[in-house]
């Protein structure tokens, strides 16, 4: 996306806005955005790599003190302005204000994130298909490992599922806020919750449950490093869909009387609950099979199919698991596409259908290099070699890794910082207080929230940046 040109003006007639049918619809949709690959794929593996225990505790503290205050600020900005990100800042800060840059950064982040997110989501579809059609039963661990390597490197498989996943996302977003996003969140979120519950209960019946509880909630700090602390903080942005306008956009479909604080607490609480449940469905199975929790990104695609393969009824449970992962990814992808689509509608008056199809197609194309990163040197090994100049020898990133790195380590924290600083320091006291207190049952939290936004959030985010630059 390019920034606004000097004469760029938003569409003169604001398009009539759809609204959620009620608070529950918003909570389901926003939780759908938050709960995704971040919770079920990434959180368990970073917990495993960082040794569980203390890492989980630190993550919870980051969510409560940094991420939740930003979430309240974001949703509040959307609700107060009834606009998508760029126009929200334009409305509050004026048509020439550089604060609009935060909105543009968010729209750009939607393109970057969805382009590679859809590739990983494609793997979940492929694995669902594999689990349903042939199961992983009878496969030797080495075979399962080789399978993931093959999938990662196969351009055809990656492109096909990436394309299919984008089509699903486009179809839902094109149908609209009520008939698309809300309707599917109402169907998919309870389904997701039931599947997780079933998998946790399944895991609770194994001998691995006790060790897993101890691993996740016990006082272990042996593997925790300063880098792990910053990873926890960075992840709290990604998992709660913060810093790129997704929550702002969903907030813009709230009505003025809908309470922002209660709903933020509900979304943050549900997201955290599901991350912890994801650990409790994955680690017991990993422990029973005698595998390591610290396997890294391959944890759910390699270790888990191996572990399921050793359980009675494992083929069925593996299928449930990968469908679950695909559903979680879909409700998050919807919110990513919605940011860009909502922006196109508000900014240029484009029809929703055209915006969803056009933008979705562009994101599909942008995702092609990510889909090919595992199998073609141009975007894989050669690309990684070329970026070594930037990241140091042996630390080069292929296209896919680069997109993830840019979005998670820079765009989201920068956007989150911008939102926090804007609300805490730039927005007028009166407007901010009114926006916070409107319809809120938690009005007394106001000063605590402002204080966190003013001091704690900036310190935390700057620490992430210094770390990304290798300074701390
Ligand atoms: N929160 C999603 C997840 O945990 C990812 C996401 C990030 C979605 C940013 C929207 C915006 O997978």
Tab-separated table of C-alpha atoms and ligand atoms in Angstrom:
chain	number	residue	atom	x	y	z
A	1	UNK	CA	0.000	0.000	0.000
A	2	UNK	CA	1.203	3.495	-0.683
A	3	UNK	CA	0.580	6.300	1.739
A	4	UNK	CA	-1.986	8.990	1.074
A	5	UNK	CA	-1.012	11.414	-1.658
A	6	UNK	CA	-1.417	15.109	-0.980
A	7	UNK	CA	-4.801	15.399	-2.558
A	8	UNK	CA	-6.145	12.072	-1.468
A	9	UNK	CA	-9.513	12.552	0.100
A	10	UNK	CA	-11.748	9.928	1.517
A	11	UNK	CA	-15.002	9.207	-0.167
A	12	UNK	CA	-17.259	12.205	0.514
A	13	UNK	CA	-20.270	10.216	1.617
A	14	UNK	CA	-19.508	7.994	4.588
A	15	UNK	CA	-20.848	4.553	3.805
A	16	UNK	CA	-23.607	3.377	6.105
A	17	UNK	CA	-22.018	1.181	8.729
A	18	UNK	CA	-23.192	-2.230	9.714
A	19	UNK	CA	-23.225	-2.999	13.433
A	20	UNK	CA	-22.886	-6.190	15.411
A	21	UNK	CA	-26.254	-7.526	16.412
A	22	UNK	CA	-25.152	-7.360	20.055
A	23	UNK	CA	-22.304	-7.578	22.505
A	24	UNK	CA	-22.016	-11.337	22.293
A	25	UNK	CA	-21.577	-11.139	18.522
A	26	UNK	CA	-18.701	-8.720	19.004
A	27	UNK	CA	-17.046	-10.857	21.667
A	28	UNK	CA	-17.290	-13.940	19.460
A	29	UNK	CA	-15.901	-12.170	16.403
A	30	UNK	CA	-13.093	-10.453	18.311
A	31	UNK	CA	-12.212	-13.691	20.085
A	32	UNK	CA	-12.250	-15.342	16.681
A	33	UNK	CA	-9.709	-12.791	15.513
A	34	UNK	CA	-7.556	-13.256	18.583
A	35	UNK	CA	-7.655	-17.039	18.774
A	36	UNK	CA	-5.687	-18.457	15.893
A	37	UNK	CA	-2.436	-20.076	14.934
A	38	UNK	CA	-0.857	-17.817	17.544
A	39	UNK	CA	-2.627	-19.695	20.324
A	40	UNK	CA	-2.570	-23.270	19.157
A	41	UNK	CA	0.545	-23.496	17.018
A	42	UNK	CA	2.849	-20.805	18.347
A	43	UNK	CA	2.091	-20.438	22.050
A	44	UNK	CA	2.653	-24.123	22.929
A	45	UNK	CA	5.889	-24.255	20.970
A	46	UNK	CA	7.377	-21.084	22.460
A	47	UNK	CA	6.250	-22.262	25.893
A	48	UNK	CA	8.022	-25.543	25.213
A	49	UNK	CA	11.201	-23.885	23.970
A	50	UNK	CA	11.273	-21.509	26.944
A	51	UNK	CA	10.773	-24.285	29.463
A	52	UNK	CA	7.176	-23.597	30.581
A	53	UNK	CA	6.470	-22.386	34.130
A	54	UNK	CA	7.908	-18.913	34.531
A	55	UNK	CA	7.552	-18.161	30.860
A	56	UNK	CA	3.801	-18.677	31.136
A	57	UNK	CA	3.613	-16.463	34.211
A	58	UNK	CA	5.555	-13.689	32.490
A	59	UNK	CA	3.350	-13.989	29.462
A	60	UNK	CA	0.262	-13.564	31.664
A	61	UNK	CA	1.779	-10.433	33.212
A	62	UNK	CA	2.501	-9.006	29.732
A	63	UNK	CA	-1.083	-9.624	28.665
A	64	UNK	CA	-2.485	-7.925	31.760
A	65	UNK	CA	-0.206	-4.882	31.864
A	66	UNK	CA	0.669	-4.156	28.233
A	67	UNK	CA	-1.653	-5.922	25.815
A	68	UNK	CA	-5.010	-5.463	27.533
A	69	UNK	CA	-4.632	-1.682	27.961
A	70	UNK	CA	-3.839	-1.418	24.241
A	71	UNK	CA	-6.810	-3.572	23.383
A	72	UNK	CA	-9.135	-1.266	25.314
A	73	UNK	CA	-7.582	1.737	23.554
A	74	UNK	CA	-7.954	0.196	20.113
A	75	UNK	CA	-11.541	-0.952	20.458
A	76	UNK	CA	-12.413	2.383	22.012
A	77	UNK	CA	-10.947	4.336	19.086
A	78	UNK	CA	-13.014	2.278	16.670
A	79	UNK	CA	-16.216	2.639	18.617
A	80	UNK	CA	-15.751	6.374	19.184
A	81	UNK	CA	-15.007	7.194	15.539
A	82	UNK	CA	-17.101	4.545	13.733
A	83	UNK	CA	-14.326	4.413	11.141
A	84	UNK	CA	-11.658	2.064	9.838
A	85	UNK	CA	-8.081	2.782	11.077
A	86	UNK	CA	-6.879	5.541	8.736
A	87	UNK	CA	-10.093	7.522	8.907
A	88	UNK	CA	-10.342	6.980	12.647
A	89	UNK	CA	-7.063	8.855	13.132
A	90	UNK	CA	-8.036	11.408	10.524
A	91	UNK	CA	-11.249	12.105	12.360
A	92	UNK	CA	-9.555	12.539	15.726
A	93	UNK	CA	-6.295	14.187	14.706
A	94	UNK	CA	-7.195	16.149	11.577
A	95	UNK	CA	-6.827	15.564	7.819
A	96	UNK	CA	-3.166	16.508	7.647
A	97	UNK	CA	-2.060	14.787	10.783
A	98	UNK	CA	0.842	12.303	10.625
A	99	UNK	CA	-1.054	10.172	13.159
A	100	UNK	CA	-2.898	8.750	10.174
A	101	UNK	CA	0.331	6.916	9.492
A	102	UNK	CA	-0.590	4.471	12.263
A	103	UNK	CA	-3.722	3.605	10.329
A	104	UNK	CA	-1.771	3.117	7.100
A	105	UNK	CA	0.754	0.962	8.912
A	106	UNK	CA	-2.118	-1.220	10.082
A	107	UNK	CA	-3.527	-1.614	6.586
A	108	UNK	CA	-0.056	-2.530	5.306
A	109	UNK	CA	0.354	-5.029	8.155
A	110	UNK	CA	-2.908	-6.704	7.163
A	111	UNK	CA	-1.428	-7.416	3.718
A	112	UNK	CA	1.891	-8.644	5.095
A	113	UNK	CA	0.474	-10.851	7.855
A	114	UNK	CA	-2.339	-12.439	5.879
A	115	UNK	CA	0.019	-13.233	2.989
A	116	UNK	CA	2.055	-15.702	5.079
A	117	UNK	CA	-0.605	-16.555	7.663
A	118	UNK	CA	-2.641	-18.041	4.851
A	119	UNK	CA	0.268	-20.297	3.881
A	120	UNK	CA	0.500	-21.785	7.382
A	121	UNK	CA	-3.288	-22.036	7.461
A	122	UNK	CA	-2.959	-23.926	4.185
A	123	UNK	CA	-0.768	-26.506	5.936
A	124	UNK	CA	-3.520	-26.996	8.522
A	125	UNK	CA	-6.003	-27.658	5.720
A	126	UNK	CA	-3.615	-30.077	4.072
A	127	UNK	CA	-3.022	-31.881	7.368
A	128	UNK	CA	-6.786	-32.012	8.017
A	129	UNK	CA	-7.155	-33.617	4.638
A	130	UNK	CA	-4.329	-36.080	5.309
A	131	UNK	CA	-5.714	-36.977	8.723
A	132	UNK	CA	-9.209	-37.540	7.348
A	133	UNK	CA	-8.179	-39.425	4.240
A	134	UNK	CA	-5.387	-41.666	5.495
A	135	UNK	CA	-4.623	-40.769	9.094
A	136	UNK	CA	-1.117	-40.740	10.481
A	137	UNK	CA	-1.567	-44.167	12.019
A	138	UNK	CA	1.173	-46.633	11.308
A	139	UNK	CA	3.656	-43.969	10.282
A	140	UNK	CA	7.086	-44.120	11.842
A	141	UNK	CA	8.324	-40.932	13.552
A	142	UNK	CA	10.972	-40.458	10.865
A	143	UNK	CA	8.289	-40.679	8.191
A	144	UNK	CA	6.127	-38.044	9.874
A	145	UNK	CA	9.124	-35.776	10.087
A	146	UNK	CA	9.962	-36.332	6.455
A	147	UNK	CA	6.330	-35.651	5.562
A	148	UNK	CA	6.467	-32.157	7.043
A	149	UNK	CA	9.679	-31.489	5.151
A	150	UNK	CA	7.998	-32.612	1.930
A	151	UNK	CA	4.920	-30.484	2.511
A	152	UNK	CA	7.023	-27.427	3.303
A	153	UNK	CA	9.032	-27.880	0.126
A	154	UNK	CA	6.205	-28.726	-2.295
A	155	UNK	CA	5.192	-25.644	-4.331
A	156	UNK	CA	2.008	-27.266	-5.657
A	157	UNK	CA	0.668	-28.253	-2.240
A	158	UNK	CA	1.493	-24.870	-0.751
A	159	UNK	CA	-0.042	-22.861	-3.566
A	160	UNK	CA	-3.176	-24.961	-3.769
A	161	UNK	CA	-4.068	-24.767	-0.072
A	162	UNK	CA	-2.982	-21.141	0.247
A	163	UNK	CA	-5.347	-20.317	-2.626
A	164	UNK	CA	-8.209	-22.329	-1.198
A	165	UNK	CA	-7.817	-20.764	2.212
A	166	UNK	CA	-7.846	-17.266	0.698
A	167	UNK	CA	-11.022	-18.135	-1.216
A	168	UNK	CA	-12.777	-19.165	2.005
A	169	UNK	CA	-11.648	-15.975	3.715
A	170	UNK	CA	-12.769	-13.802	0.800
A	171	UNK	CA	-16.186	-15.490	0.634
A	172	UNK	CA	-16.911	-14.783	4.296
A	173	UNK	CA	-15.675	-11.185	4.277
A	174	UNK	CA	-17.534	-10.427	1.038
A	175	UNK	CA	-20.798	-11.474	2.685
A	176	UNK	CA	-20.561	-8.598	5.158
A	177	UNK	CA	-20.194	-7.865	8.858
A	178	UNK	CA	-23.479	-9.489	9.873
A	179	UNK	CA	-24.059	-12.079	7.178
A	180	UNK	CA	-20.385	-13.027	6.948
A	181	UNK	CA	-18.104	-12.277	9.880
A	182	UNK	CA	-20.728	-12.453	12.618
A	183	UNK	CA	-22.600	-15.406	11.226
A	184	UNK	CA	-19.501	-17.531	10.806
A	185	UNK	CA	-18.066	-16.508	14.165
A	186	UNK	CA	-21.289	-17.701	15.788
A	187	UNK	CA	-20.928	-21.069	14.111
A	188	UNK	CA	-17.178	-21.581	14.224
A	189	UNK	CA	-16.286	-20.287	17.690
A	190	UNK	CA	-18.499	-22.673	19.705
A	191	UNK	CA	-17.308	-25.480	17.434
A	192	UNK	CA	-13.711	-24.522	18.129
A	193	UNK	CA	-14.304	-24.442	21.855
A	194	UNK	CA	-15.970	-27.852	21.842
A	195	UNK	CA	-13.128	-29.373	19.845
A	196	UNK	CA	-10.519	-27.963	22.224
A	197	UNK	CA	-12.486	-29.199	25.210
A	198	UNK	CA	-12.748	-32.670	23.715
A	199	UNK	CA	-9.020	-32.759	23.028
A	200	UNK	CA	-8.148	-31.548	26.531
A	201	UNK	CA	-10.393	-34.221	28.031
A	202	UNK	CA	-8.756	-36.810	25.812
A	203	UNK	CA	-5.347	-35.646	26.995
A	204	UNK	CA	-6.509	-35.574	30.623
A	205	UNK	CA	-7.120	-39.306	30.373
A	206	UNK	CA	-3.450	-40.013	29.661
A	207	UNK	CA	-0.543	-40.350	32.054
A	208	UNK	CA	1.036	-37.272	30.563
A	209	UNK	CA	-1.499	-34.890	32.093
A	210	UNK	CA	0.200	-34.553	35.482
A	211	UNK	CA	3.652	-33.855	34.032
A	212	UNK	CA	2.078	-31.401	31.581
A	213	UNK	CA	0.327	-29.503	34.371
A	214	UNK	CA	3.596	-29.297	36.199
A	215	UNK	CA	5.459	-28.187	33.073
A	216	UNK	CA	3.039	-25.360	32.292
A	217	UNK	CA	2.170	-24.157	35.795
A	218	UNK	CA	5.100	-25.312	37.944
A	219	UNK	CA	7.872	-22.928	39.014
A	220	UNK	CA	10.408	-23.701	36.281
A	221	UNK	CA	12.797	-21.015	35.233
A	222	UNK	CA	15.712	-23.099	34.027
A	223	UNK	CA	15.309	-22.322	30.320
A	224	UNK	CA	14.064	-18.784	30.593
A	225	UNK	CA	16.283	-16.081	29.071
A	226	UNK	CA	15.825	-12.312	28.649
A	227	UNK	CA	15.044	-13.048	25.014
A	228	UNK	CA	12.226	-15.299	26.227
A	229	UNK	CA	10.725	-12.450	28.238
A	230	UNK	CA	10.657	-10.251	25.150
A	231	UNK	CA	9.250	-13.085	23.111
A	232	UNK	CA	6.401	-13.325	25.623
A	233	UNK	CA	5.746	-9.617	25.260
A	234	UNK	CA	5.855	-9.651	21.459
A	235	UNK	CA	3.579	-12.646	21.377
A	236	UNK	CA	0.988	-10.891	23.519
A	237	UNK	CA	0.511	-8.416	20.642
A	238	UNK	CA	0.242	-11.028	17.965
A	239	UNK	CA	-2.090	-13.333	19.818
A	240	UNK	CA	-4.508	-10.549	20.738
A	241	UNK	CA	-4.476	-9.146	17.173
A	242	UNK	CA	-3.195	-5.795	18.438
A	243	UNK	CA	-1.354	-2.916	16.848
A	244	UNK	CA	-2.660	-3.172	13.294
A	245	UNK	CA	-6.238	-1.991	13.517
A	246	UNK	CA	-8.049	-5.327	13.581
A	247	UNK	CA	-9.556	-4.622	16.992
A	248	UNK	CA	-10.102	-0.994	15.991
A	249	UNK	CA	-12.022	-2.068	12.898
A	250	UNK	CA	-14.137	-4.587	14.813
A	251	UNK	CA	-14.699	-1.893	17.460
A	252	UNK	CA	-16.032	0.421	14.772
A	253	UNK	CA	-19.008	-1.922	14.324
A	254	UNK	CA	-19.947	-1.505	17.998
A	255	UNK	CA	-22.659	0.876	19.049
A	256	UNK	CA	-21.847	3.739	21.390
A	257	UNK	CA	-23.560	2.105	24.351
A	258	UNK	CA	-21.602	-1.160	24.119
A	259	UNK	CA	-19.107	-1.481	26.945
A	260	UNK	CA	-15.495	-1.603	25.747
A	261	UNK	CA	-13.798	-2.575	28.991
A	262	UNK	CA	-15.938	-5.587	29.801
A	263	UNK	CA	-15.722	-6.874	26.252
A	264	UNK	CA	-11.922	-6.413	26.168
A	265	UNK	CA	-11.574	-8.349	29.392
A	266	UNK	CA	-13.761	-11.101	27.943
A	267	UNK	CA	-11.747	-11.321	24.725
A	268	UNK	CA	-8.403	-11.198	26.534
A	269	UNK	CA	-9.576	-13.772	29.057
A	270	UNK	CA	-10.907	-16.184	26.435
A	271	UNK	CA	-7.786	-15.873	24.311
A	272	UNK	CA	-5.585	-16.646	27.315
A	273	UNK	CA	-7.797	-19.522	28.402
A	274	UNK	CA	-7.585	-21.070	24.952
A	275	UNK	CA	-3.790	-20.700	24.822
A	276	UNK	CA	-3.494	-22.504	28.142
A	277	UNK	CA	-5.954	-25.163	27.018
A	278	UNK	CA	-3.900	-25.616	23.851
A	279	UNK	CA	-0.909	-26.420	26.053
A	280	UNK	CA	-2.984	-28.837	28.077
A	281	UNK	CA	-4.116	-30.703	24.985
A	282	UNK	CA	-0.699	-30.864	23.354
A	283	UNK	CA	1.881	-31.453	26.114
A	284	UNK	CA	0.245	-34.497	27.754
A	285	UNK	CA	0.223	-36.276	24.392
A	286	UNK	CA	3.810	-35.249	23.708
A	287	UNK	CA	4.926	-36.497	27.145
A	288	UNK	CA	3.108	-39.827	26.834
A	289	UNK	CA	4.908	-40.438	23.568
A	290	UNK	CA	8.213	-39.580	25.215
A	291	UNK	CA	8.886	-36.608	22.912
A	292	UNK	CA	10.435	-33.278	23.820
A	293	UNK	CA	8.239	-30.216	24.422
A	294	UNK	CA	11.016	-28.048	23.016
A	295	UNK	CA	10.694	-29.174	19.390
A	296	UNK	CA	10.064	-25.643	18.080
A	297	UNK	CA	7.789	-24.708	15.157
A	298	UNK	CA	7.406	-28.364	14.132
A	299	UNK	CA	5.669	-29.181	17.418
A	300	UNK	CA	2.123	-29.430	16.067
A	301	UNK	CA	3.011	-30.569	12.547
A	302	UNK	CA	5.575	-33.191	13.469
A	303	UNK	CA	5.538	-34.127	17.146
A	304	UNK	CA	1.780	-34.175	17.453
A	305	UNK	CA	1.008	-36.511	14.534
A	306	UNK	CA	3.705	-38.841	15.896
A	307	UNK	CA	2.152	-38.693	19.345
A	308	UNK	CA	-1.377	-39.219	18.014
A	309	UNK	CA	-0.142	-42.155	15.995
A	310	UNK	CA	0.679	-43.917	19.275
A	311	UNK	CA	-2.712	-43.334	20.907
A	312	UNK	CA	-5.755	-45.551	20.491
A	313	UNK	CA	-8.202	-43.726	18.220
A	314	UNK	CA	-5.374	-41.369	17.338
A	315	UNK	CA	-6.344	-40.955	13.679
A	316	UNK	CA	-9.718	-39.520	14.599
A	317	UNK	CA	-8.254	-37.178	17.206
A	318	UNK	CA	-5.599	-35.980	14.802
A	319	UNK	CA	-8.331	-35.108	12.325
A	320	UNK	CA	-10.251	-33.183	15.004
A	321	UNK	CA	-7.080	-31.337	15.944
A	322	UNK	CA	-6.150	-30.146	12.468
A	323	UNK	CA	-9.699	-29.124	11.589
A	324	UNK	CA	-9.690	-27.157	14.822
A	325	UNK	CA	-6.474	-25.434	13.828
A	326	UNK	CA	-7.878	-24.570	10.400
A	327	UNK	CA	-11.056	-23.108	11.915
A	328	UNK	CA	-9.068	-20.997	14.359
A	329	UNK	CA	-6.900	-19.718	11.508
A	330	UNK	CA	-9.943	-18.882	9.392
A	331	UNK	CA	-11.628	-16.643	11.974
A	332	UNK	CA	-8.330	-14.769	12.415
A	333	UNK	CA	-7.756	-14.405	8.676
A	334	UNK	CA	-11.230	-12.917	8.309
A	335	UNK	CA	-10.272	-10.087	10.651
A	336	UNK	CA	-7.036	-9.439	8.766
A	337	UNK	CA	-8.828	-9.125	5.434
A	338	UNK	CA	-11.582	-7.067	7.070
A	339	UNK	CA	-9.079	-4.346	8.047
A	340	UNK	CA	-8.091	-3.737	4.431
A	341	UNK	CA	-11.603	-4.186	3.052
A	342	UNK	CA	-13.166	-1.866	5.585
A	343	UNK	CA	-10.501	0.689	4.733
A	344	UNK	CA	-11.221	0.463	0.994
A	345	UNK	CA	-14.947	0.866	1.621
A	346	UNK	CA	-14.545	3.892	3.881
A	347	UNK	CA	-11.781	5.538	1.885
A	348	UNK	CA	-12.998	5.106	-1.645
A	349	UNK	CA	-16.584	3.939	-1.383
A	350	UNK	CA	-15.739	0.653	-3.140
A	351	UNK	CA	-18.386	-2.048	-2.772
A	352	UNK	CA	-17.612	-4.672	-0.124
A	353	UNK	CA	-17.731	-7.483	-2.647
A	354	UNK	CA	-15.288	-5.847	-5.017
A	355	UNK	CA	-12.990	-4.845	-2.185
A	356	UNK	CA	-12.927	-8.362	-0.724
A	357	UNK	CA	-12.225	-10.029	-4.055
A	358	UNK	CA	-9.684	-7.467	-5.264
A	359	UNK	CA	-7.729	-7.182	-2.023
A	360	UNK	CA	-7.941	-10.919	-1.403
A	361	UNK	CA	-6.467	-11.550	-4.849
A	362	UNK	CA	-3.594	-9.154	-4.190
A	363	UNK	CA	-2.878	-10.874	-0.871
A	364	UNK	CA	-2.930	-14.249	-2.585
A	365	UNK	CA	-0.288	-13.022	-5.013
A	366	UNK	CA	1.776	-11.473	-2.219
A	367	UNK	CA	1.661	-14.824	-0.457
A	368	UNK	CA	3.064	-16.761	-3.411
A	369	UNK	CA	6.696	-16.115	-2.452
A	370	UNK	CA	5.892	-17.306	1.081
A	371	UNK	CA	4.237	-20.414	-0.315
A	372	UNK	CA	7.384	-21.052	-2.345
A	373	UNK	CA	9.884	-20.274	0.420
A	374	UNK	CA	10.321	-23.900	1.384
A	375	UNK	CA	10.772	-25.233	-2.115
A	376	UNK	CA	12.318	-22.659	-4.416
A	377	UNK	CA	15.765	-21.212	-3.767
A	378	UNK	CA	14.694	-17.830	-5.186
A	379	UNK	CA	12.488	-17.173	-2.151
A	380	UNK	CA	14.094	-19.765	0.109
A	381	UNK	CA	17.796	-20.440	0.464
A	382	UNK	CA	19.032	-17.793	-1.997
A	383	UNK	CA	16.783	-15.214	-0.435
A	384	UNK	CA	18.040	-16.166	3.009
A	385	UNK	CA	21.633	-15.872	1.823
A	386	UNK	CA	20.913	-12.419	0.431
A	387	UNK	CA	19.453	-11.205	3.724
A	388	UNK	CA	22.488	-12.344	5.692
A	389	UNK	CA	23.993	-8.923	5.107
A	390	UNK	CA	21.110	-7.562	7.192
A	391	UNK	CA	20.837	-10.159	9.913
A	392	UNK	CA	24.348	-11.533	10.192
A	393	UNK	CA	25.902	-14.682	8.886
A	394	UNK	CA	23.860	-17.789	9.421
A	395	UNK	CA	20.839	-15.683	10.431
A	396	UNK	CA	19.465	-14.939	6.997
A	397	UNK	CA	15.706	-15.241	6.543
A	398	UNK	CA	13.758	-16.604	3.648
A	399	UNK	CA	10.781	-14.600	2.359
A	400	UNK	CA	8.318	-16.317	4.669
A	401	UNK	CA	10.447	-15.771	7.782
A	402	UNK	CA	11.108	-12.182	6.785
A	403	UNK	CA	7.395	-11.392	6.455
A	404	UNK	CA	6.702	-12.905	9.867
A	405	UNK	CA	9.667	-11.108	11.412
A	406	UNK	CA	8.716	-7.705	9.991
A	407	UNK	CA	5.100	-7.987	11.036
A	408	UNK	CA	5.502	-9.540	14.491
A	409	UNK	CA	8.636	-7.749	15.637
A	410	UNK	CA	8.177	-4.337	14.039
A	411	UNK	CA	4.794	-3.491	12.573
A	412	UNK	CA	2.571	-4.707	15.412
A	413	UNK	CA	4.649	-3.301	18.294
A	414	UNK	CA	5.106	-0.006	16.412
A	415	UNK	CA	1.368	0.223	15.745
A	416	UNK	CA	0.591	-0.681	19.347
A	417	UNK	CA	3.017	1.939	20.607
A	418	UNK	CA	1.464	4.551	18.305
A	419	UNK	CA	-2.033	3.737	19.516
A	420	UNK	CA	-0.982	3.843	23.169
A	421	UNK	CA	0.906	7.129	22.789
A	422	UNK	CA	-1.920	8.697	20.806
A	423	UNK	CA	-4.569	7.782	23.346
A	424	UNK	CA	-2.446	8.484	26.414
A	425	UNK	CA	-0.721	11.698	25.353
A	426	UNK	CA	-2.364	13.204	22.299
A	427	UNK	CA	-6.092	12.584	22.624
A	428	UNK	CA	-7.769	15.239	24.776
A	429	UNK	CA	-8.418	14.334	28.381
A	430	UNK	CA	-12.110	14.948	28.035
A	431	UNK	CA	-12.631	12.925	24.868
A	432	UNK	CA	-10.561	10.048	26.230
A	433	UNK	CA	-12.332	9.896	29.544
A	434	UNK	CA	-15.730	10.059	27.907
A	435	UNK	CA	-14.852	7.376	25.411
A	436	UNK	CA	-13.560	5.096	28.168
A	437	UNK	CA	-16.442	5.602	30.532
A	438	UNK	CA	-19.237	5.375	27.955
A	439	UNK	CA	-21.376	2.403	28.875
A	440	UNK	CA	-18.625	1.025	31.116
A	441	UNK	CA	-19.181	-0.932	34.270
A	442	UNK	CA	-15.497	-0.517	35.063
A	443	UNK	CA	-15.248	3.270	34.984
A	444	UNK	CA	-13.122	3.214	38.156
A	445	UNK	CA	-10.292	1.536	36.273
A	446	UNK	CA	-9.816	4.676	34.196
A	447	UNK	CA	-6.730	6.121	35.871
A	448	UNK	CA	-4.996	2.789	36.157
A	449	UNK	CA	-5.513	2.243	32.456
A	450	UNK	CA	-4.178	5.692	31.519
A	451	UNK	CA	-1.148	5.138	33.723
A	452	UNK	CA	-0.342	1.778	32.085
A	453	UNK	CA	-0.707	3.320	28.615
A	454	UNK	CA	1.467	6.303	29.504
A	455	UNK	CA	4.379	4.523	31.132
A	456	UNK	CA	4.346	0.752	31.155
A	457	UNK	CA	3.315	0.153	27.534
A	458	UNK	CA	5.980	2.436	25.972
A	459	UNK	CA	8.739	0.974	28.139
A	460	UNK	CA	7.705	-2.564	27.215
A	461	UNK	CA	7.471	-1.881	23.507
A	462	UNK	CA	10.758	0.005	23.346
A	463	UNK	CA	12.397	-2.980	25.059
A	464	UNK	CA	11.106	-5.212	22.268
A	465	UNK	CA	12.635	-2.877	19.680
A	466	UNK	CA	15.998	-2.684	21.405
A	467	UNK	CA	16.017	-6.436	21.533
A	468	UNK	CA	15.130	-6.746	17.851
A	469	UNK	CA	18.079	-4.452	17.118
A	470	UNK	CA	20.345	-6.662	19.190
A	471	UNK	CA	20.993	-3.891	21.727
A	472	UNK	CA	19.542	-5.757	24.714
B	1	LIG	N1	-4.323	-13.209	16.723
B	1	LIG	C1	-4.104	-14.081	15.631
B	1	LIG	C2	-3.485	-15.379	16.137
B	1	LIG	O1	-3.223	-15.515	17.307
B	1	LIG	C3	-3.253	-13.480	14.553
B	1	LIG	C4	-3.629	-12.103	14.144
B	1	LIG	C5	-2.725	-11.060	14.287
B	1	LIG	C6	-4.899	-11.832	13.651
B	1	LIG	C7	-3.077	-9.760	13.960
B	1	LIG	C8	-5.265	-10.540	13.307
B	1	LIG	C9	-4.341	-9.513	13.475
B	1	LIG	O2	-3.247	-16.275	15.392
